[in-house]
Coordinates of C-alpha atoms in Angstrom, one line a residue:
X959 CA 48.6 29.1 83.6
X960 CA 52.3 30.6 84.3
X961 CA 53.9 27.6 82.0
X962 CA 51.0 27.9 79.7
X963 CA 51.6 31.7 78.9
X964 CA 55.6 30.7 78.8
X965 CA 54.9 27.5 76.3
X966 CA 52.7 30.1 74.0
X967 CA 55.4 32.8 73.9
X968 CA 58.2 30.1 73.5
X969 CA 56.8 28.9 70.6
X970 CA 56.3 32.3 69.0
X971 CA 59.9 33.0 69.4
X972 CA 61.0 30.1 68.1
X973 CA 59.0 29.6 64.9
X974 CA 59.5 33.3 64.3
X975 CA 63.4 33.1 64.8
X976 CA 63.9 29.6 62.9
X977 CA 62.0 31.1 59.9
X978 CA 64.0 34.0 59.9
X979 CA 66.9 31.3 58.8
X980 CA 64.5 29.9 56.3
X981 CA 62.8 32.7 54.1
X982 CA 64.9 33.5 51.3
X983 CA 62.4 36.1 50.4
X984 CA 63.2 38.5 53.5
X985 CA 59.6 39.1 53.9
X986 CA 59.8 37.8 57.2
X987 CA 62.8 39.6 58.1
X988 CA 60.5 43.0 57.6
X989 CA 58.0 42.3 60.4
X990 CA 59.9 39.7 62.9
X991 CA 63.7 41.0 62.3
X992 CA 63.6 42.7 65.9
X993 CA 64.0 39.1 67.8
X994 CA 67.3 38.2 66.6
X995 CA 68.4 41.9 67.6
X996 CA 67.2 40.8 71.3
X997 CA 69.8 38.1 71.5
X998 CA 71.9 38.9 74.4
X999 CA 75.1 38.1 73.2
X1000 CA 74.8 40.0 69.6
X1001 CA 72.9 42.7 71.8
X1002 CA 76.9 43.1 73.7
X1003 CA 78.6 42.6 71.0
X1004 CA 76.8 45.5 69.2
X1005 CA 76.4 47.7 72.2
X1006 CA 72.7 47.6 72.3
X1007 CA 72.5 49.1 75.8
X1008 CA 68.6 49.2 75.7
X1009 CA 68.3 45.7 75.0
X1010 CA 71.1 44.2 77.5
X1011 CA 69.3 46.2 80.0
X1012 CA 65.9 45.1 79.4
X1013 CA 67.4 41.4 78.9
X1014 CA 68.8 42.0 82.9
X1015 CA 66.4 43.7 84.4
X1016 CA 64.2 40.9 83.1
X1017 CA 66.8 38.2 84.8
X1018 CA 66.4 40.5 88.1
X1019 CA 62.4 40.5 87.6
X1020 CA 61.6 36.8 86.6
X1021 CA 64.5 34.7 86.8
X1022 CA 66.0 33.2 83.5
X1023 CA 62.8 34.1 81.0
X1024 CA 65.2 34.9 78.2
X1025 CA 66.1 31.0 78.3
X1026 CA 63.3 29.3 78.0
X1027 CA 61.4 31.7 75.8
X1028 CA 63.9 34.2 73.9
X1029 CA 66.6 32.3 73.1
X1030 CA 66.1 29.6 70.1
X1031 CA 68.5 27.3 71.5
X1032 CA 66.5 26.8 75.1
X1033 CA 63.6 26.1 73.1
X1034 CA 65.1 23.9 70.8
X1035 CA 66.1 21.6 74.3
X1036 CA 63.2 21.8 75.8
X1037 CA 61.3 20.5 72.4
X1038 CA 64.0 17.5 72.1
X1039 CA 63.6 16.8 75.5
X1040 CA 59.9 16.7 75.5
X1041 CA 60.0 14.7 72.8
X1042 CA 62.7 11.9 74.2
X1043 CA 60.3 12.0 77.1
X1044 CA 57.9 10.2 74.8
X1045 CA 59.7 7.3 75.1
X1046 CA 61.2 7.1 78.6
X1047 CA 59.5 6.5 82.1
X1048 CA 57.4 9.4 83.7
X1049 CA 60.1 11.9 85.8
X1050 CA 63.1 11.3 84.1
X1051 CA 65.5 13.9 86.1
X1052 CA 67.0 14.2 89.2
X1053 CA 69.0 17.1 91.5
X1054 CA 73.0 17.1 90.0
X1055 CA 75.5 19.3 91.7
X1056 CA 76.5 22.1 89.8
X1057 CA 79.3 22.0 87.6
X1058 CA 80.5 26.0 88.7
X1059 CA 84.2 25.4 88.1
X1060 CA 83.2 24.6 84.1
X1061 CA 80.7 26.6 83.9
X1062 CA 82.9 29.9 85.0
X1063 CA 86.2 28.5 83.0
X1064 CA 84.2 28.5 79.9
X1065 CA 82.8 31.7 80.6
X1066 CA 86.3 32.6 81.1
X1067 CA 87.8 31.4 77.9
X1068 CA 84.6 32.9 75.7
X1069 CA 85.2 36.1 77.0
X1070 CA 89.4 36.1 76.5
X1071 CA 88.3 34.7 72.9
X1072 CA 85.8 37.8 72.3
X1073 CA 88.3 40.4 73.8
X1074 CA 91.2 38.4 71.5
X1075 CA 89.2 38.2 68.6
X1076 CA 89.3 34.7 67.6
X1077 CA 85.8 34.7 66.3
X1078 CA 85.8 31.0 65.6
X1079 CA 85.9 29.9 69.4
X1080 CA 83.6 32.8 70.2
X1081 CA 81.1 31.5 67.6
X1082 CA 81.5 27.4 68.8
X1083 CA 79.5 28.8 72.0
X1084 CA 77.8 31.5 70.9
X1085 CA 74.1 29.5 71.3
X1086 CA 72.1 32.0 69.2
X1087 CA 74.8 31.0 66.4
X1088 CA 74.9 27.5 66.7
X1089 CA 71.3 27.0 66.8
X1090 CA 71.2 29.4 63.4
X1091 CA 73.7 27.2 61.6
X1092 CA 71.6 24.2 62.6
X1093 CA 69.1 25.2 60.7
X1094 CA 70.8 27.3 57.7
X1095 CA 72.6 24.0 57.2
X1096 CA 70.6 21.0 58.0
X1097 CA 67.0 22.2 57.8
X1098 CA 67.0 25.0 55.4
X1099 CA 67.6 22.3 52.1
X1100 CA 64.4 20.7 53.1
X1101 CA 63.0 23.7 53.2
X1102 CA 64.1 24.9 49.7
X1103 CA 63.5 21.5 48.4
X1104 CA 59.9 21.7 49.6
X1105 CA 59.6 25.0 47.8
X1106 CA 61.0 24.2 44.7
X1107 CA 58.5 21.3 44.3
X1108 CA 55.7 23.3 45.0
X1109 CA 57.1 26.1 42.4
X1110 CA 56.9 23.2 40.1
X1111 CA 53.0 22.0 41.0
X1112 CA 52.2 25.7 40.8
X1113 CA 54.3 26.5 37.3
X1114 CA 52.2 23.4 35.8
X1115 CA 48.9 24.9 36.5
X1116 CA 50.2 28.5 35.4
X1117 CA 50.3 29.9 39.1
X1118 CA 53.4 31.7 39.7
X1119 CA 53.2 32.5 43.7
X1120 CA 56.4 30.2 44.3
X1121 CA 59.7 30.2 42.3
X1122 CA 62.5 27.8 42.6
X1123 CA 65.2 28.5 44.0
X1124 CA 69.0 27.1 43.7
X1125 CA 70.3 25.3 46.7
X1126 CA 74.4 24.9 46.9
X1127 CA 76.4 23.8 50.2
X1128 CA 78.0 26.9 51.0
X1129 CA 80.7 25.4 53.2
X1130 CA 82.3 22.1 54.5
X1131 CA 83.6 23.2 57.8
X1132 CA 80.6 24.8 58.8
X1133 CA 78.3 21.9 57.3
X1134 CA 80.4 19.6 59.6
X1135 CA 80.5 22.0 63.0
X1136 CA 76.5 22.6 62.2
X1137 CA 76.1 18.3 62.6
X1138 CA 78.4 18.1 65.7
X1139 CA 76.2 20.9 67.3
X1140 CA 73.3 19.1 66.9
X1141 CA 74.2 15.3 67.9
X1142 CA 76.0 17.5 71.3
X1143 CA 72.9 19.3 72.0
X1144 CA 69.8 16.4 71.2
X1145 CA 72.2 14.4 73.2
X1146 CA 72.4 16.1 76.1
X1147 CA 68.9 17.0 76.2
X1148 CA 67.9 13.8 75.8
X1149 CA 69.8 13.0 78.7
X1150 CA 69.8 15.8 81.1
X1151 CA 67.5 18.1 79.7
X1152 CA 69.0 22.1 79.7
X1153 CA 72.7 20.0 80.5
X1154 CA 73.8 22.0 77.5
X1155 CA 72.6 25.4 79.2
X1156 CA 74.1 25.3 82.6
X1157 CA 77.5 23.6 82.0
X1158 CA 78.1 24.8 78.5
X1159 CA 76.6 27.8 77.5
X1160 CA 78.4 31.4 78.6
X1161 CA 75.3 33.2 77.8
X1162 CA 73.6 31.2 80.1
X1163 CA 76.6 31.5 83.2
X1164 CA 76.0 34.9 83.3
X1165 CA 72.1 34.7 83.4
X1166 CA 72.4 32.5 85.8
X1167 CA 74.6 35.0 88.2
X1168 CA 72.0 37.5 87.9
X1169 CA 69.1 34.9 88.3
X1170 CA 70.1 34.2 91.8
X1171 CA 68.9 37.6 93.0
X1172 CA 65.3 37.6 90.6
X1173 CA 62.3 39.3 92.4
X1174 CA 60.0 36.5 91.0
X1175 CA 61.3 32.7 91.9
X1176 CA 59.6 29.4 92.4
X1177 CA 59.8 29.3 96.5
X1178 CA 59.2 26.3 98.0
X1179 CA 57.7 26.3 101.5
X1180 CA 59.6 23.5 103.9
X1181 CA 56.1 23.0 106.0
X1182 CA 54.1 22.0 103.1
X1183 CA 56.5 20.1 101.1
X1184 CA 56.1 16.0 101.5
X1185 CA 59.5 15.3 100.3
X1186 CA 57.5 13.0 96.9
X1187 CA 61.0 14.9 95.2
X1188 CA 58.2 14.5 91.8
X1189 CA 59.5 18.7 91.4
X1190 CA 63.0 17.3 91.6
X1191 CA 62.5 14.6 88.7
X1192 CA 60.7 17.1 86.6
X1193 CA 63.3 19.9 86.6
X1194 CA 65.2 19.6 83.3
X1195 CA 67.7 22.1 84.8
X1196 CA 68.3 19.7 87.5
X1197 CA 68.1 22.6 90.1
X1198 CA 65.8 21.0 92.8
X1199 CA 67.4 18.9 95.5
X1200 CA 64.9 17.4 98.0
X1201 CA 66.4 15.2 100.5
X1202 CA 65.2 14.0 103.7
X1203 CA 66.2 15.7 106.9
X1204 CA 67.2 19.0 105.1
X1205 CA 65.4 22.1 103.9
X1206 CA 64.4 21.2 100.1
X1207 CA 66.5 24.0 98.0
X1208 CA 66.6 25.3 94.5
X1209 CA 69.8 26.5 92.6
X1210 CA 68.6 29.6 90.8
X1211 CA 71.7 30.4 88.6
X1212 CA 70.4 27.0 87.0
X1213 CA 66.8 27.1 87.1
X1214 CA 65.2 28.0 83.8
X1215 CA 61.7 29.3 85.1
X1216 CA 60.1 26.7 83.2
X1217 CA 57.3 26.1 85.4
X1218 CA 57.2 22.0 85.2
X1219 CA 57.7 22.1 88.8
X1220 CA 54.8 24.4 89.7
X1221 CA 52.8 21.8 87.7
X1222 CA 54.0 18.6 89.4
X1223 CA 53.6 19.9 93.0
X1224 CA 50.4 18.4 94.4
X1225 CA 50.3 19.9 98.0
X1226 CA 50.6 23.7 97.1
X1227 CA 54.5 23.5 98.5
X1228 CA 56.0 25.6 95.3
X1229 CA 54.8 28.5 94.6
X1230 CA 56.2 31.3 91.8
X1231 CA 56.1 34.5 94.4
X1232 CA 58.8 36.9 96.2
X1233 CA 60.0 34.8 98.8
X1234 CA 59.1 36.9 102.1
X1235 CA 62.2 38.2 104.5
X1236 CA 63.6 35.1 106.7
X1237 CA 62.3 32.7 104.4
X1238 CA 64.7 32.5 101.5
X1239 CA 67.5 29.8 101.9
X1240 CA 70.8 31.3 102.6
X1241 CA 72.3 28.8 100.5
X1242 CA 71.9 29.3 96.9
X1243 CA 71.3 25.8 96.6
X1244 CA 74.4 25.1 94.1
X1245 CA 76.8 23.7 97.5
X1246 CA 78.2 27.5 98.1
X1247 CA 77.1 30.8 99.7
X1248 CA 75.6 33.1 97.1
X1249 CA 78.6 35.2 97.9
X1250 CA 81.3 32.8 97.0
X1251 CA 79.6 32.3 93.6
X1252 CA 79.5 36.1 93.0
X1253 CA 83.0 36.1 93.6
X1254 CA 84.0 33.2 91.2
X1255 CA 82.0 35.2 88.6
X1256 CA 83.4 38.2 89.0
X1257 CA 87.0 36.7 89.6
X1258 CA 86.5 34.6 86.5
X1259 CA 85.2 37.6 84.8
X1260 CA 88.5 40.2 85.1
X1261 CA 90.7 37.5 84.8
X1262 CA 89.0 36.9 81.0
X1263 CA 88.7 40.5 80.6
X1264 CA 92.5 40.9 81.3
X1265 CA 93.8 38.8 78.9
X1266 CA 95.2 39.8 75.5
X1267 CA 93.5 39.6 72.9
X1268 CA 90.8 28.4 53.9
X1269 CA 90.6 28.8 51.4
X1270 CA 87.0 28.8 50.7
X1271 CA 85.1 25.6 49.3
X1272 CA 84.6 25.7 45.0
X1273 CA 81.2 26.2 44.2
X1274 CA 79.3 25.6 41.1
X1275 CA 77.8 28.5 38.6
X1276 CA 74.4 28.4 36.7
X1277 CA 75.4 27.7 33.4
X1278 CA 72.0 29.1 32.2
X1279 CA 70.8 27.4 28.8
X1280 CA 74.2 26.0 27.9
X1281 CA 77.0 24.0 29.6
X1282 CA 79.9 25.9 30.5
X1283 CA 82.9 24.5 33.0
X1284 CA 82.7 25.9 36.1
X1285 CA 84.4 29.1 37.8
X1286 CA 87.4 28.9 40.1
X1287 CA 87.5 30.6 43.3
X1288 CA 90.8 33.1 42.4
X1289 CA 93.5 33.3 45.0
X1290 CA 92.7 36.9 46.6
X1291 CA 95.7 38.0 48.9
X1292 CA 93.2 39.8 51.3
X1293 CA 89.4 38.4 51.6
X1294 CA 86.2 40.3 50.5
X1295 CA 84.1 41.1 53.5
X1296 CA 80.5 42.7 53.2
X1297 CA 79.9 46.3 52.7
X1298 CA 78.7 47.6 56.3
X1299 CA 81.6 45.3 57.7
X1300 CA 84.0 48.5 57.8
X1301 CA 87.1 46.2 58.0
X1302 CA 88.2 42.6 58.5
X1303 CA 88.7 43.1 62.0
X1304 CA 85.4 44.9 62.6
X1305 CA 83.7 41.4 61.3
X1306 CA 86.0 39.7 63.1
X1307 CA 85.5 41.1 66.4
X1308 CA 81.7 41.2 66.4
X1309 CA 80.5 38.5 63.9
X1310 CA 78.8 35.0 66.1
X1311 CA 78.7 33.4 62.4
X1312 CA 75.3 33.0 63.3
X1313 CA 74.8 32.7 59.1
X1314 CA 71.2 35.0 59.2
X1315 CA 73.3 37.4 56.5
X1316 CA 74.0 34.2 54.4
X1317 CA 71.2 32.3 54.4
X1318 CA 69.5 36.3 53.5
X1319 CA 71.8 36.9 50.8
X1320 CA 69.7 36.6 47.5
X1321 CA 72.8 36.9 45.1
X1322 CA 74.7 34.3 46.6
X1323 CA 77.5 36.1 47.2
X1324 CA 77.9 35.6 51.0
X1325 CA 79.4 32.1 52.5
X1326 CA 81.9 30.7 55.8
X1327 CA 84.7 31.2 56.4
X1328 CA 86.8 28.1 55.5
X1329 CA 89.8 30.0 57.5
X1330 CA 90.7 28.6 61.1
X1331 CA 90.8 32.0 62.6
X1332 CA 87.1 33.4 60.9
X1333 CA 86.1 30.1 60.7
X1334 CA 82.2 30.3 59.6
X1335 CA 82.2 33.9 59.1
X1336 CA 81.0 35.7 56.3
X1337 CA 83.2 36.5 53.2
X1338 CA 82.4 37.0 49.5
X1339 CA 83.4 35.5 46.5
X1340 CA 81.8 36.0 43.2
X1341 CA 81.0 32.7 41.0
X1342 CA 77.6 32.5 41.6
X1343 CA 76.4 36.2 41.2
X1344 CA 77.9 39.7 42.5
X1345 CA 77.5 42.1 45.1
X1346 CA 74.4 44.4 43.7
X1347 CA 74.9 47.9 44.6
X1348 CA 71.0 48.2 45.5
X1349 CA 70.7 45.5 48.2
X1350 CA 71.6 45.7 51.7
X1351 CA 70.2 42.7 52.7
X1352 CA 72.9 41.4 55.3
X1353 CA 73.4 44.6 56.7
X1354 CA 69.8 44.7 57.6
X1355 CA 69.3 41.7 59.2
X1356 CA 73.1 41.5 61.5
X1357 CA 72.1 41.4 64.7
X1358 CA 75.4 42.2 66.1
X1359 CA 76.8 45.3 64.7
X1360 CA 79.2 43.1 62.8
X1361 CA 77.7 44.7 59.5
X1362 CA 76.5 47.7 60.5
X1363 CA 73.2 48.7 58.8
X1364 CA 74.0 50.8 55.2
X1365 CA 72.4 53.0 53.2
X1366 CA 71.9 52.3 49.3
X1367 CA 73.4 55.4 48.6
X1368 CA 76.7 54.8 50.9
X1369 CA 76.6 51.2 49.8
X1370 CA 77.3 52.3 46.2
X1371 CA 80.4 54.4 47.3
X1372 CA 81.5 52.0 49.8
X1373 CA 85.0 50.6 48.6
X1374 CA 85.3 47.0 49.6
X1375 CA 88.3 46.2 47.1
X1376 CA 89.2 47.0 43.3
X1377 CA 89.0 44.4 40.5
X1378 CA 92.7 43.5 38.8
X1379 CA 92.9 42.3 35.5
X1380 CA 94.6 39.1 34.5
X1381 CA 96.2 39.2 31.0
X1382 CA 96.4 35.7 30.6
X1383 CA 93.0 35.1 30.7
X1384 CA 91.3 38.0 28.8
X1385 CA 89.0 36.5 26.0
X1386 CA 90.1 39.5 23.0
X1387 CA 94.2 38.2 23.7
X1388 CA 93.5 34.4 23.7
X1389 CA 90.8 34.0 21.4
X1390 CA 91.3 37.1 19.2
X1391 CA 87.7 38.8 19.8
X1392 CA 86.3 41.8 21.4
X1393 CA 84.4 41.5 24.3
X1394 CA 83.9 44.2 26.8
X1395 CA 81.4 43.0 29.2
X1396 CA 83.3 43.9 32.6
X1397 CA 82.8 47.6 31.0
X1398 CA 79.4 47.3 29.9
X1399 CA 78.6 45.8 33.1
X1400 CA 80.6 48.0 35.4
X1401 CA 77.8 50.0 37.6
X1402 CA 80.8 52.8 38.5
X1403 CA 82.0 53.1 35.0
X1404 CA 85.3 52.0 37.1
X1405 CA 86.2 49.7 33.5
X1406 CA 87.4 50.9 29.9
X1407 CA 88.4 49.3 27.0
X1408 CA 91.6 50.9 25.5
X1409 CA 93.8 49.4 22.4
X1410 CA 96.0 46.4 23.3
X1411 CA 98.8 48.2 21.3
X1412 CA 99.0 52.2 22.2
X1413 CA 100.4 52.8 18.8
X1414 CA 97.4 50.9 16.8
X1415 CA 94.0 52.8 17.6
X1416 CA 92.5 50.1 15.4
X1417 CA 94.0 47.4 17.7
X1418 CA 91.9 45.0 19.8
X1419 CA 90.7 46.1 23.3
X1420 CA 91.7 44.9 26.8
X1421 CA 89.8 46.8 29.8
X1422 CA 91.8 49.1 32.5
X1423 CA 90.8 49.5 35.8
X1424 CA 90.1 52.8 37.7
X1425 CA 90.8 51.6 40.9
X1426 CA 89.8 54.9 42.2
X1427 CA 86.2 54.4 41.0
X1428 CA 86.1 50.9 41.4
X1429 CA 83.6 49.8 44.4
X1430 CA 84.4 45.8 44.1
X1431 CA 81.0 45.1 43.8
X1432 CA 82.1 41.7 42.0
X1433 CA 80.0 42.2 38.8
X1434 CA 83.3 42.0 36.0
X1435 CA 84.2 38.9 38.0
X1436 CA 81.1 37.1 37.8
X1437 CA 80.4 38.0 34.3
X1438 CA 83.8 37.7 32.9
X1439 CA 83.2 35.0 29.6
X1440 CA 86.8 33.0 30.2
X1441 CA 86.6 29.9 32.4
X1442 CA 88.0 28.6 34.6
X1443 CA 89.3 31.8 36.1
X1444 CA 88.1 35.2 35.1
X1445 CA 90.1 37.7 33.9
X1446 CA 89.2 39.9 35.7
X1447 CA 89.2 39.5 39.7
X1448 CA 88.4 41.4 42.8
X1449 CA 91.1 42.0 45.7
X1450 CA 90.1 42.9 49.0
X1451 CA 90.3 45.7 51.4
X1452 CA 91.5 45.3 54.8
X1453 CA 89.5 47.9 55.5
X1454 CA 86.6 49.4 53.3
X1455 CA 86.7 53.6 52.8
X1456 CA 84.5 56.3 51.1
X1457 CA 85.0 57.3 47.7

């Protein structure tokens, strides 16, 4: 009944949490936003004491819950591996010493990486992330795709319920980490089950600390047990080691609290319970002392602790009813980030590059990083729409407190950057006619056409910038006529201020 009960809630979570990644809409992001916000690493990285807390004491109560029903990425293992089972022999596993050493240097290294702010390491491991560019990449086309030819069906019969929607690859890099993820983690499932989780995963490390002292623990009792070692070969964590002529043991920092090995036991030997005083092995059950693995964490821990701290991919523009050649990313000495973001190093510092803001972002605004040291990140650029002062979309939906949630109303004085104008380009000095949109459009009145000659009132008009009123929302940019660069551009803030 236990793994029953854990099977049902697992596979709330994680049809709740992949859609999240696929509804363009955000309608699911209204009811079911709270479960990426009870990830534990964007819970620490945006201070969400409450929920890293609860996320502990529920380690302390039950053992490693949040892996095999919280987090996506468990579930996504445990789904591969149930389904390469299909097609391999009954009890497919076996006991595997632990792999500490790795497990607590990559620990380690993901902590000097978060401390240091190289976001791109910190966002390789993060497995939240990584299962969230998985599907923003690789399953979110189909998903479109299947929408847009439904839009179709319905649009022939006059129903309007679905619209189509544009699909474009937002990035190369990230495309390309998003594929590697995947073959690393279907492989290793296939093979070892949750290998990924207890060699790999930091998230998982230090759950798996904390585990070893749970309340709640499969116990197995030595004068029942008939050594048949079927728990052992059902334990996807590889945490059981049965051998004859020694006490049968489990290794709790790796045990997942699955509950396949409650199942398998045919002579009432495992049971999920408090083990009673004098009963509990004294050895963890990972080949050393409970106390010498609280020591490598915490050694590994304050030595991490103590440590010191491209160009984007061209993208294609709607050319509506006619033809037009495409936009050109502009070179921008200082990158756009969100409004929320406060400052490059605030995204930098706290963003996973989980992708939930992009694959949310309804005017395509948002896409990775192509830059090694924010690689996947979010940063702006403006050929395929702009930055609407009324939508806070991404801000809504970070779970990490790397775009911290905005009003509309602060959103619209929020200074991300200031457009520039580029003479060259400007339609009314190389084609000889008026235009005006980037003032027409401008929601801060931040544009204003003057005479191209001070002395002729009558001359024809080229737009000056306000920078002081300007908000670089990205809307002269995008609607500039002149191709293939605009002329008129937004540069970025370092960081972003009031006006």
């Amino acid at each position: 009944m236990l793994r029953k009960i854990r099977i049902a809630l697992a596979a709330i979570f994680f049809i709740l949490i992949t859609g999240l990644f696929l509804d363009f809409t955000g309608t699911l992001q209204q009811y079911f936003g709270w479960m990426v916000k009870l990830q534990f690493l964007p819970a620490v990285l945006a201070l969400n004491v409450v929920v890293i807390i609860a996320l502990l004491a529920l380690t302390l109560a039950f053992g490693r819950i949040y892996c095999s029903v919280i987090c996506p990425m468990g579930v996504f293992q445990d789904v591969v591996a149930w389904i390469s089972r299909l097609f391999k022999k009954k009890n497919p596993y076996s006991y595997s010493k632990p792999k500490s050493i790795l497990r607590y240097a990559v620990l380690a290294v993901f902590v000097v990486a978060i401390v240091a702010g190289v976001g791109s390491f910190v966002a390789l491991l993060a497995p939240y992330s990584s299962y969230g560019r998985i599907v923003t990449n690789l399953l979110q086309p189909v998903y479109i795709a299947g929408n847009n030819v439904l839009a179709g069906i319905a649009e022939g019969r006059g129903n309007y319920d679905f619209y189509a929607v544009e699909y474009w690859m937002r990035g190369l890099p990230t495309l390309i980490v998003a594929v590697c993820s995947l073959v690393v983690v279907v492989v290793l499932a296939c093979v070892g089950g949750r290998t990924y989780c207890n060699t790999i995963c930091p998230v998982g490390t230090v759950l798996g600390f904390f585990a070893r002292f749970s309340w709640l623990k499969p116990y197995i009792d030595a004068d029942k047990c008939k050594n048949c070692q079927k728990c052992s070969k059902n334990c996807k964590a590889a945490a059981i080691n049965i051998q004859k002529g020694m006490a049968p043991t489990i290794d709790y920092s790796r045990c997942v609290t699955c509950g396949n090995c409650l199942e398998q036991c045919s002579f009432g030997a495992l049971t999920y319970c408090h083990p009673a005083k004098g009963t509990t092995p004294k050895n963890s059950g990972d080949g050393q002392p409970a106390d010498s693995g609280r020591r490598a964490f915490l050694t590994a821990t304050a030595v991490a602790t103590g440590a010191a701290v491209a160009k984007a991919q061209e993208m294609k523009v709607d050319g509506g009813l006619a033809i037009i050649e495409d936009k050109k990313i502009p070179e921008r000495q200082t990158k756009l980030t969100p409004p929320g973001s406060l400052s490059a190093r605030n995204l930098a510092k706290h963003c996973t590059a989980c992708q939930l803001c992009i694959a949310e972002c309804p005017n395509g605004v948002l896409r990775p990083s192509g830059n090694l040291m924010t690689l996947m990140q979010p940063e702006m650029s403006y050929e395929r729409g702009y930055c609407r002062p009324e939508c806070t979309r991404c801000s809504e939906v970070c779970p990490t407190g790397a775009i911290k949630l905005i009003t509309k109303e602060d959103k619209s004085s929020t200074q991300i950057g200031h457009a520039v104008w580029v003479k060259k380009n400007c339609v009314p000095l190389t084609d000889g006619k008026e235009c005006g949109n980037c003032e027409r459009h401008c929601p801060t009145h931040a544009i204003q056409m003057v005479p191209s000659d001070p002395n002729d009132e009558k001359s024809i008009k080229i737009p000056v910038v306000n920078i002081e009123k300007c908000i670089g929302c990205g809307t002269c940019e995008n609607l500039c006529p002149a191709r293939p660069f605009s002329a008129i551009y937004v540069e970025g803030h370092e960081v972003h201020k009031m006006i």
